[in-house]
Short mmCIF file of C-alpha atoms and ligand atoms in Angstrom, two decimals:
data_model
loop_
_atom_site.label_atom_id
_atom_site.label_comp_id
_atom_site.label_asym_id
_atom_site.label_seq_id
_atom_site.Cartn_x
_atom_site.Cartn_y
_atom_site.Cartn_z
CA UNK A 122 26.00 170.41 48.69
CA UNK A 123 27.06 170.43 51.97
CA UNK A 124 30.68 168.45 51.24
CA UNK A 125 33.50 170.32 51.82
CA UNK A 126 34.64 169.75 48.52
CA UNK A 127 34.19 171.35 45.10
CA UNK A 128 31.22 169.69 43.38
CA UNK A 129 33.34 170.58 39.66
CA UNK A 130 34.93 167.42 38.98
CA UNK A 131 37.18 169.46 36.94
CA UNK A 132 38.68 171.00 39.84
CA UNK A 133 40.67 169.01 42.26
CA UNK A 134 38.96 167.86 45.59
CA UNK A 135 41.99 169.67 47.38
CA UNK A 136 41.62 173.20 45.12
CA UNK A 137 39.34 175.00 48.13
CA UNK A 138 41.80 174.17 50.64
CA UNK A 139 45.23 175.56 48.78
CA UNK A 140 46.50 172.74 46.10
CA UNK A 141 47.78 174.03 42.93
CA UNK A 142 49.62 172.96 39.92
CA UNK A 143 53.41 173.24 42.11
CA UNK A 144 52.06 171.25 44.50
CA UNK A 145 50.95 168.82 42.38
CA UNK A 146 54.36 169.04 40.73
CA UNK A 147 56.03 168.53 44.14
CA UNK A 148 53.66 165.20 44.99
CA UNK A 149 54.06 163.91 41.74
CA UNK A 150 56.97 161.25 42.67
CA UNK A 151 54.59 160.49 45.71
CA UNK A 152 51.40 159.87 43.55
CA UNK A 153 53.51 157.07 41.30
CA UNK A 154 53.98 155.55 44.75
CA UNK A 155 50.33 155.22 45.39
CA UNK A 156 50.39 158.04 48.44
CA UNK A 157 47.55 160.18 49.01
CA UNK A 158 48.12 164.16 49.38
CA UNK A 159 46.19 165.96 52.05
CA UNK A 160 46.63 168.95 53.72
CA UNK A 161 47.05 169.05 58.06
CA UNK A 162 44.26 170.59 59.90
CA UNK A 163 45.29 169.53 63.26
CA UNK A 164 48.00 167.27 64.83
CA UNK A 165 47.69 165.97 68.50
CA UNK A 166 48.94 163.35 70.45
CA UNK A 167 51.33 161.50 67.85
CA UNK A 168 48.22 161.31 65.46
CA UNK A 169 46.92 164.68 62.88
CA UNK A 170 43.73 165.37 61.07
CA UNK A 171 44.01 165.50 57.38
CA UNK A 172 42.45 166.55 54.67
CA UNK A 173 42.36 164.18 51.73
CA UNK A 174 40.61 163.90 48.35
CA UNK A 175 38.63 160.82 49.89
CA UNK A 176 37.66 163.15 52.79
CA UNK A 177 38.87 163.40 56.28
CA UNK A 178 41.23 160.96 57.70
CA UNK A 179 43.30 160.55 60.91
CA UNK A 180 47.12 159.66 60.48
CA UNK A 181 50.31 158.73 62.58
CA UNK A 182 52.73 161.08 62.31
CA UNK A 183 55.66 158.84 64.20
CA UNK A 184 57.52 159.43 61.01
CA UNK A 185 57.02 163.16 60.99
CA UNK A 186 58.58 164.19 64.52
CA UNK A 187 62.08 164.42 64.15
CA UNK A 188 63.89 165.82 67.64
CA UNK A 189 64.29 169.56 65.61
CA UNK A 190 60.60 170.85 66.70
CA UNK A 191 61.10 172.90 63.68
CA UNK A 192 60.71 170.24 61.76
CA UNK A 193 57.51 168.19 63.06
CA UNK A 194 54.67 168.38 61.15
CA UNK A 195 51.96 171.35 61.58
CA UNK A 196 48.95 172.47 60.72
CA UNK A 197 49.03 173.78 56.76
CA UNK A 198 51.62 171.22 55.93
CA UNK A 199 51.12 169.19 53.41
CA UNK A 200 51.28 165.44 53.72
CA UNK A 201 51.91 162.36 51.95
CA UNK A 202 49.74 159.92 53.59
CA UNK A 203 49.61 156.23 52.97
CA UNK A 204 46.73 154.56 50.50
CA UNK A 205 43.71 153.64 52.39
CA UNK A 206 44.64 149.95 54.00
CA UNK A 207 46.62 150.45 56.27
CA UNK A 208 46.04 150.31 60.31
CA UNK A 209 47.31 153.08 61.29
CA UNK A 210 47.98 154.67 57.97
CA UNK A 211 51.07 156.97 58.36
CA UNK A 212 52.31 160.46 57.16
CA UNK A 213 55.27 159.10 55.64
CA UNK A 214 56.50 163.19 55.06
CA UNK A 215 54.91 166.34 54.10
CA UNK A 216 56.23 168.49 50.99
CA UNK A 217 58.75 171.18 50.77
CA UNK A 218 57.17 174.19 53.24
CA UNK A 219 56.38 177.99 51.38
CA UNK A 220 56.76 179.58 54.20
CA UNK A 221 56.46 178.99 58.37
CA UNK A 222 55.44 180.45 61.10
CA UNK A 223 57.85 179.68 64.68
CA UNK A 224 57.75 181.24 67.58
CA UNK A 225 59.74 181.14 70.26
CA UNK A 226 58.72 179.31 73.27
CA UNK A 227 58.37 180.00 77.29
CA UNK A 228 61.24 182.39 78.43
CA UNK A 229 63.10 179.96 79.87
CA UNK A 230 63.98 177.19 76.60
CA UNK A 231 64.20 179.71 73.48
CA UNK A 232 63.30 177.10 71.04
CA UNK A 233 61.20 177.62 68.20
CA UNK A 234 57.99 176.00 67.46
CA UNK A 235 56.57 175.21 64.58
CA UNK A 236 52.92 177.06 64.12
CA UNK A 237 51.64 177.25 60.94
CA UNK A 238 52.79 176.19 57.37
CA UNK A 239 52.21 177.27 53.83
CA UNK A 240 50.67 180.52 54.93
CA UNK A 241 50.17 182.76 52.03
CA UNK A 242 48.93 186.13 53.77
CA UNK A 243 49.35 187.28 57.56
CA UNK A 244 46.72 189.26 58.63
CA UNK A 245 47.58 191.10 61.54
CA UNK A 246 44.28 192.81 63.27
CA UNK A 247 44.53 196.24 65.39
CA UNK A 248 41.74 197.51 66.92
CA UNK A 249 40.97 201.41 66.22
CA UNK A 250 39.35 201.14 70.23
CA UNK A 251 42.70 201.31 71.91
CA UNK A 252 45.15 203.54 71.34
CA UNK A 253 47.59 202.61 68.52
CA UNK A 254 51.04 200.86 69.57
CA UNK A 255 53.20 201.07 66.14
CA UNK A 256 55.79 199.47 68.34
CA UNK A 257 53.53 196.57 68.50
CA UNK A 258 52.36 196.30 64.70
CA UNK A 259 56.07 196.20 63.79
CA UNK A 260 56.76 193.24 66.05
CA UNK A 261 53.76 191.54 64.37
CA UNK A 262 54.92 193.16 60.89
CA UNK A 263 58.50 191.48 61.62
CA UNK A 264 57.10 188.23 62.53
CA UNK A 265 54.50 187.70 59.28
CA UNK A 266 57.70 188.81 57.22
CA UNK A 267 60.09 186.43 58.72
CA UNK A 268 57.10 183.45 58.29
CA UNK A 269 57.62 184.18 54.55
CA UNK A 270 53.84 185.19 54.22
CA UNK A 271 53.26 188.68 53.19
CA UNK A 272 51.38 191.18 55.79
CA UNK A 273 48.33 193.22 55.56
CA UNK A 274 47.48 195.34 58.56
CA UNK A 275 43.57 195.06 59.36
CA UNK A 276 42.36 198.02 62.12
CA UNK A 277 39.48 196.36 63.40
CA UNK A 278 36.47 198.18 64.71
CA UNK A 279 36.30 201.04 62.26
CA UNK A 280 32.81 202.11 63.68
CA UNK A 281 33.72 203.19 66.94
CA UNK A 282 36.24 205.87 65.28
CA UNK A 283 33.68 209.43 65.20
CA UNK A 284 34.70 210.38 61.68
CA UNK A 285 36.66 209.28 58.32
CA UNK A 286 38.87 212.39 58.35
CA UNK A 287 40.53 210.61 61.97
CA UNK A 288 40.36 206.87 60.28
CA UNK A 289 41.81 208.09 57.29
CA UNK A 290 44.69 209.93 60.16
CA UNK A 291 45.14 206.95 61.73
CA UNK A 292 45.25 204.68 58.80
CA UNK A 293 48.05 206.92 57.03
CA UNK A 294 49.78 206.72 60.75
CA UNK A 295 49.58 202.82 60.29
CA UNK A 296 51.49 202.78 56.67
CA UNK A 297 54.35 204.82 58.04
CA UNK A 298 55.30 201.66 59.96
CA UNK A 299 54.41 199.40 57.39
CA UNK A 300 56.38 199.97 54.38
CA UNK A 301 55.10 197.76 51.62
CA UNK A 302 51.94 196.63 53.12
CA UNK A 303 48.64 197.02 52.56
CA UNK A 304 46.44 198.72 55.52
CA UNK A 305 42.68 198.47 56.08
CA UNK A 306 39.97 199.90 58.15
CA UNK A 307 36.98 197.50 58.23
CA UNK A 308 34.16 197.44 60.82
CA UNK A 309 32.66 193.68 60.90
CA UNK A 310 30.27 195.13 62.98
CA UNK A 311 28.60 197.31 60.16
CA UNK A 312 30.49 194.93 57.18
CA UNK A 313 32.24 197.84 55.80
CA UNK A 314 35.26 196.67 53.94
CA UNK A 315 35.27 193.13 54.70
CA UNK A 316 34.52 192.31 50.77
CA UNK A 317 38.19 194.21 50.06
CA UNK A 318 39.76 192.30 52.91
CA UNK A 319 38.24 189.50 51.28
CA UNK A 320 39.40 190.00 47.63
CA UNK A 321 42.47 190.58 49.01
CA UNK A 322 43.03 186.84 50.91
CA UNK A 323 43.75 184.25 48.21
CA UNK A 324 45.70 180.68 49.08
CA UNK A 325 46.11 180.32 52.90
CA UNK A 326 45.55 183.27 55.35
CA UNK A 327 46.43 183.79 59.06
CA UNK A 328 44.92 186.24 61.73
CA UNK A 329 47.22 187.55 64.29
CA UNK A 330 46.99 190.09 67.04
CA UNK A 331 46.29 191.04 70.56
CA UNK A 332 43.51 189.38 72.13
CA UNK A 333 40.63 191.54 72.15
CA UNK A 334 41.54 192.73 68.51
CA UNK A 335 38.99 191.15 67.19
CA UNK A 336 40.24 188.25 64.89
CA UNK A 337 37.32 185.70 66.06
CA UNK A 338 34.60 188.45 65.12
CA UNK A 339 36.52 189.11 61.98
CA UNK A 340 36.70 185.45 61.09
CA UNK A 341 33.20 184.65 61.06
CA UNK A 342 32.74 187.98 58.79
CA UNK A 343 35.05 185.95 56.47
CA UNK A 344 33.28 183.00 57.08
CA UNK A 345 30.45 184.52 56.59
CA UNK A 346 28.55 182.21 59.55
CA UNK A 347 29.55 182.24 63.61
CA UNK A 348 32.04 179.99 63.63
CA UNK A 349 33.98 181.57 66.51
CA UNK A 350 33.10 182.56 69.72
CA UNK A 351 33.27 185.86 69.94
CA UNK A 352 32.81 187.17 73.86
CA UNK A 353 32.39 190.76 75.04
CA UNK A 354 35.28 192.82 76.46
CA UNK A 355 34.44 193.67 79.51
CA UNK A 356 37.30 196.47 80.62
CA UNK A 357 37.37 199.36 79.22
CA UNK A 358 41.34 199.11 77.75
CA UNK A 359 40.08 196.46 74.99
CA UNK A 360 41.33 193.82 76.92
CA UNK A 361 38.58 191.40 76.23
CA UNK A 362 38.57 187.74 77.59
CA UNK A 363 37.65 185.37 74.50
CA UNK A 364 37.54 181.87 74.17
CA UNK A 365 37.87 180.52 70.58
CA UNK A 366 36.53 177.17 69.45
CA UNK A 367 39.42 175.25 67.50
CA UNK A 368 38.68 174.76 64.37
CA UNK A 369 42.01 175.19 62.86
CA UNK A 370 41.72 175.68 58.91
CA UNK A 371 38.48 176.56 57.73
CA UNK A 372 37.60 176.75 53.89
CA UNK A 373 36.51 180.79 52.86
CA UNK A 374 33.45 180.44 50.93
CA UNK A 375 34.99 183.35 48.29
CA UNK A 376 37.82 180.82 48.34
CA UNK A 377 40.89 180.26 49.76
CA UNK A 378 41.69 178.81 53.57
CA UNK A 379 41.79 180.58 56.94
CA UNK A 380 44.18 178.89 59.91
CA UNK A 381 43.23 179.70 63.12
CA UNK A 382 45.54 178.19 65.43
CA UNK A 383 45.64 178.76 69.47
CA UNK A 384 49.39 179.02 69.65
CA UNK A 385 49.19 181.71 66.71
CA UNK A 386 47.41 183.63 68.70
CA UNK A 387 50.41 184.75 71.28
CA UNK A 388 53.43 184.31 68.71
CA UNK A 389 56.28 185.81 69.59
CA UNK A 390 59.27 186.83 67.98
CA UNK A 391 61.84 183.83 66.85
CA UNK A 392 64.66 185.09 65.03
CA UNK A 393 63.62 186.99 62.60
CA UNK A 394 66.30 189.69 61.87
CA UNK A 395 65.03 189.26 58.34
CA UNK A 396 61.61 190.15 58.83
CA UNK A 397 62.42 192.79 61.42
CA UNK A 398 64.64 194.10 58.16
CA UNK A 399 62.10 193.85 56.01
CA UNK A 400 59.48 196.19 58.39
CA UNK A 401 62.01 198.83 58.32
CA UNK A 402 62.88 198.84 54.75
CA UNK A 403 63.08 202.55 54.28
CA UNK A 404 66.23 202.49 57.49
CA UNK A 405 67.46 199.26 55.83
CA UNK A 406 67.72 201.47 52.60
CA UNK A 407 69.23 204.56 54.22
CA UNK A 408 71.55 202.85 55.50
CA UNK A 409 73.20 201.84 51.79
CA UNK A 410 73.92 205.01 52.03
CA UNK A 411 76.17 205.50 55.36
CA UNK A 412 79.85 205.79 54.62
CA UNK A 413 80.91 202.97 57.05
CA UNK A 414 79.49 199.60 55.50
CA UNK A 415 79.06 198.66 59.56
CA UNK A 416 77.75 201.74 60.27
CA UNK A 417 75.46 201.58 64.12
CA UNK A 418 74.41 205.02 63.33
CA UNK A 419 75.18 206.34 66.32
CA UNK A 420 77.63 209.24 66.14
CA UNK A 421 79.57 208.03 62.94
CA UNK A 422 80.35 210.44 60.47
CA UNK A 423 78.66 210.43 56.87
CA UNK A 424 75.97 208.75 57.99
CA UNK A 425 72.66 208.40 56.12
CA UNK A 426 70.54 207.15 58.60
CA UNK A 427 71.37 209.99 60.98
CA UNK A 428 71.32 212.69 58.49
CA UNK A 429 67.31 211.47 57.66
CA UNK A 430 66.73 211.71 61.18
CA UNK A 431 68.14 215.60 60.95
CA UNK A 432 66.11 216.47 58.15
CA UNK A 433 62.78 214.92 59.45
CA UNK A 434 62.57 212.58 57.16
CA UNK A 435 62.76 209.43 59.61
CA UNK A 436 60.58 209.70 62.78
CA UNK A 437 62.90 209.22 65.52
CA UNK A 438 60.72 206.44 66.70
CA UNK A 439 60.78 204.09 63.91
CA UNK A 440 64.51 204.15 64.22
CA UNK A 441 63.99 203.65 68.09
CA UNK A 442 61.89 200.36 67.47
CA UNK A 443 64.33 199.37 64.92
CA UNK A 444 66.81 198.99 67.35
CA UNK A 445 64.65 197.43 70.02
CA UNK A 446 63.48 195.06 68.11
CA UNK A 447 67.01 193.91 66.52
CA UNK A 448 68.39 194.04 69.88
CA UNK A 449 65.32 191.67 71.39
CA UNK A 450 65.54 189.57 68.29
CA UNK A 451 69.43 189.33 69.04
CA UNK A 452 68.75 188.27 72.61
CA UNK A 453 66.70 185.35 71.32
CA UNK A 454 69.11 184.32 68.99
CA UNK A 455 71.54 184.11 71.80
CA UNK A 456 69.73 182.23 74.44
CA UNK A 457 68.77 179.98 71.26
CA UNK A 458 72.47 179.14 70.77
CA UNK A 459 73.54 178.66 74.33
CA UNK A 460 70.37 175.91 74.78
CA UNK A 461 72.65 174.39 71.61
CA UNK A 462 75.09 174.63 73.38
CA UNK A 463 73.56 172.79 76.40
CA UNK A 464 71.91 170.38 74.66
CA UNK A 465 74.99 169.32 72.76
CA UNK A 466 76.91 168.91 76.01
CA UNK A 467 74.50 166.91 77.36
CA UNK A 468 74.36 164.29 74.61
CA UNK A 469 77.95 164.49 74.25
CA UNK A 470 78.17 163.73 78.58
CA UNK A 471 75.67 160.75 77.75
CA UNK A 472 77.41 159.48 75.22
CA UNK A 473 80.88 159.33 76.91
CA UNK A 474 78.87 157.29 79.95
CA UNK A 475 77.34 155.27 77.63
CA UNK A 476 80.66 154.49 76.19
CA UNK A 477 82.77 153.91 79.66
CA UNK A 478 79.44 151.24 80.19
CA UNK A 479 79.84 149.76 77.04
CA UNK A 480 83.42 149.08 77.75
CA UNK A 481 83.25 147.88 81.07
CA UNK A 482 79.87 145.13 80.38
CA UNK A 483 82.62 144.27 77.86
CA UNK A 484 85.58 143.79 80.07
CA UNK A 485 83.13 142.36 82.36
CA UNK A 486 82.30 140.02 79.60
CA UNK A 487 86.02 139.10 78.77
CA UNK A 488 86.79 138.48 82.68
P1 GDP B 150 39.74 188.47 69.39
O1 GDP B 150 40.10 188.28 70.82
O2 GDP B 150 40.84 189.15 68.63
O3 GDP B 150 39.25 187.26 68.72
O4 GDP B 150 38.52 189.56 69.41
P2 GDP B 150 36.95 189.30 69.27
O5 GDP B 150 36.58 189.01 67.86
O6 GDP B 150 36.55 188.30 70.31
O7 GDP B 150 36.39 190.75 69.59
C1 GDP B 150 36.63 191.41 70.81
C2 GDP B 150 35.52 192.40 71.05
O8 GDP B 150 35.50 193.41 70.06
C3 GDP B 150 34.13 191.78 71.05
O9 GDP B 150 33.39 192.37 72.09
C4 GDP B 150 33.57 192.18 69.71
O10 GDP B 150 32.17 192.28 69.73
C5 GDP B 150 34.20 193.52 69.50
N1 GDP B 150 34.28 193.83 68.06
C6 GDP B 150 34.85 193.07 67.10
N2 GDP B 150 34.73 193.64 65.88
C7 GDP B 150 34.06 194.80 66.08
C8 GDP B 150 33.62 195.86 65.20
O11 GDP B 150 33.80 195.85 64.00
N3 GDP B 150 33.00 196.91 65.81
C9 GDP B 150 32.77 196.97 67.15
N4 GDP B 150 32.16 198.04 67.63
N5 GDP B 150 33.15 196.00 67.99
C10 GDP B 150 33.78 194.92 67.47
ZN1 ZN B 151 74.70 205.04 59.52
#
């Protein structure tokens, strides 16, 4: 009983862990081929762990890393793995991704990085400790959007609010910045409302947030055993340190998967003007209504977005984190293009040497 799989035979081995009928549909070609399907827990080192319906195995993923880091193989993908036999066995490619979750690397080389694939539900935890940062649950809100996966805003730590007049406040606060998703209170502490966060998290789920937000304690309410570490904050500000065991996609035991991921952890925004779109739906929607189609909303006349902000009905700060985020999201975008641009001059610069040597071993050759 203690397999990871399903003991129903009438459900397939890989059900808990996220296959359905379209995947399925999308292997099929690769079954008549004789490849196993398995999902990616982990990849490290040129090699990834995999989930198969003959249980774990450990695959070479040389065919699987393509120079676009966008592209190489991640945890949640889905693979097509060779039969048993072969030493190594490879992942000779992974099916069509749902949905993915970049994020932009150190300051310096803007390129994406793959995170997470296939993720069905981003789960993005606040903690009610701290003082709330909408600023910050829209940058999250814009990232989960962008991934494809839809949102649900979790504020952690319910019990340490004094009454439910002030979570109910600060709740209804939350869904002003989050148009179109679903937000929580929950205390894993006391287990109040983990069973609707629960209900809620079918297919493949992510947590993000702050350190200190409490995702590992949250995770093991899921989990229903201690699975992460969780380790006390010790400032006051919420700031917790915390170290988290890696354990990257762990099967719910109300069904469904949870990936855990170390670099998910401190995403950042990676072009995502859609998802930052998406958070601010309602501006996105005024907008429609401006007279210029390029309206900036700044001083132009008949402008919807302006006249909302008149009448009250847009809080002057969602339209001010609007623009901050479009405007960070745009400076991304640019330093993204001009490492292109870099990296395209360099191969072209290396190929024109290469050439000029080629020619001259030639000449050399000839005289
Ligand atoms: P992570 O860094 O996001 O993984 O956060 P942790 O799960 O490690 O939690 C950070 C701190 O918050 C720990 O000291 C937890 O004990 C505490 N914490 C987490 N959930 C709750 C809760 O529901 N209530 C209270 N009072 N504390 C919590
Ligand atoms: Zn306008």
């Amino acid at each position: 009983m203690n397999s990871p799989f399903s003991t129903d035979i009438s459900r397939h081995p890989l059900a808990d862990f996220g296959w359905d009928d379209d995947w399925a549909a999308a292997f099929a070609p690769y079954a008549a081929q004789g490849f196993v399907p398995g999902r990616v827990v982990r990849v490290d080192r040129g090699q990834c762990d995999i989930v198969t319906p003959e249980g774990p195995v450990r695959a070479d993923t040389e065919f699987v890393t393509p120079h676009d880091p966008l592209r190489v193989i991640c945890t949640g993908d889905w693979a097509v793995v060779d039969a048993d036999g072969g030493d190594p066995r490879y992942v000779r490619t992974y099916l069509p991704r749902r949905t993915s979750f970049v994020r932009s690397t150190s300051s310096k080389r803007s390129e994406g990085q793959i995170l997470a694939a296939n993720v069905d539900h981003a789960v993005i935890a606040v903690s009610l400790a701290a003082e709330l940062d909408l600023g910050r649950i829209e940058r999250f809100l814009a990232l989960a959007w962008e991934s494809g996966a839809q949102p649900v805003v979790v504020l952690t730590k319910a019990d340490l609010v004094p009454d439910a007049a002030t979570t109910a406040h600060l709740v209804s606060d939350v869904e002003t910045a989050a148009p179109g998703v679903q937000v929580l209170a929950v205390s894993a502490e006391r287990g109040h409302g983990i069973d609707v966060l629960d209900a809620l998290l079918d297919g493949t789920s992510v947590l993000l947030g702050q350190s200190g937000a409490g995702k590992s304690t949250l995770a093991n309410a899921l989990l229903g055993a201690d699975v992460m570490d969780v380790h006390a904050v010790r400032d006051v500000d919420g700031k917790g340190r915390h170290t988290t065991t890696t354990r990257n996609l762990l099967v719910l035991p109300t069904g469904g998967v949870l990936i855990d991921t170390p670099g998910l952890r401190g995403v950042g925004l990676f072009d995502a003007e859609a998802g930052v779109g998406q958070v601010f739906s309602e501006i996105e929607a005024l907008a429609q209504g401006c007279r210029f189609h390029d309206c900036a909303h700044d001083a132009e006349p008949g402008c919807a977005v302006l006249a909302a902000l008149d009448d009250g009905t847009l809080p002057p700060r969602r339209l001010d984190s609007y623009r901050k985020l479009l405007r960070e999201n745009q400076r991304l975008a640019a330093r993204t293009d001009a490492r292109l641009r870099d990296e395209m001059r360099r191969v072209w610069k290396m190929r024109g040497a290469q050439g000029r040597a080629a020619m001259e071993a030639k000449r050399g050759r000839l005289g």
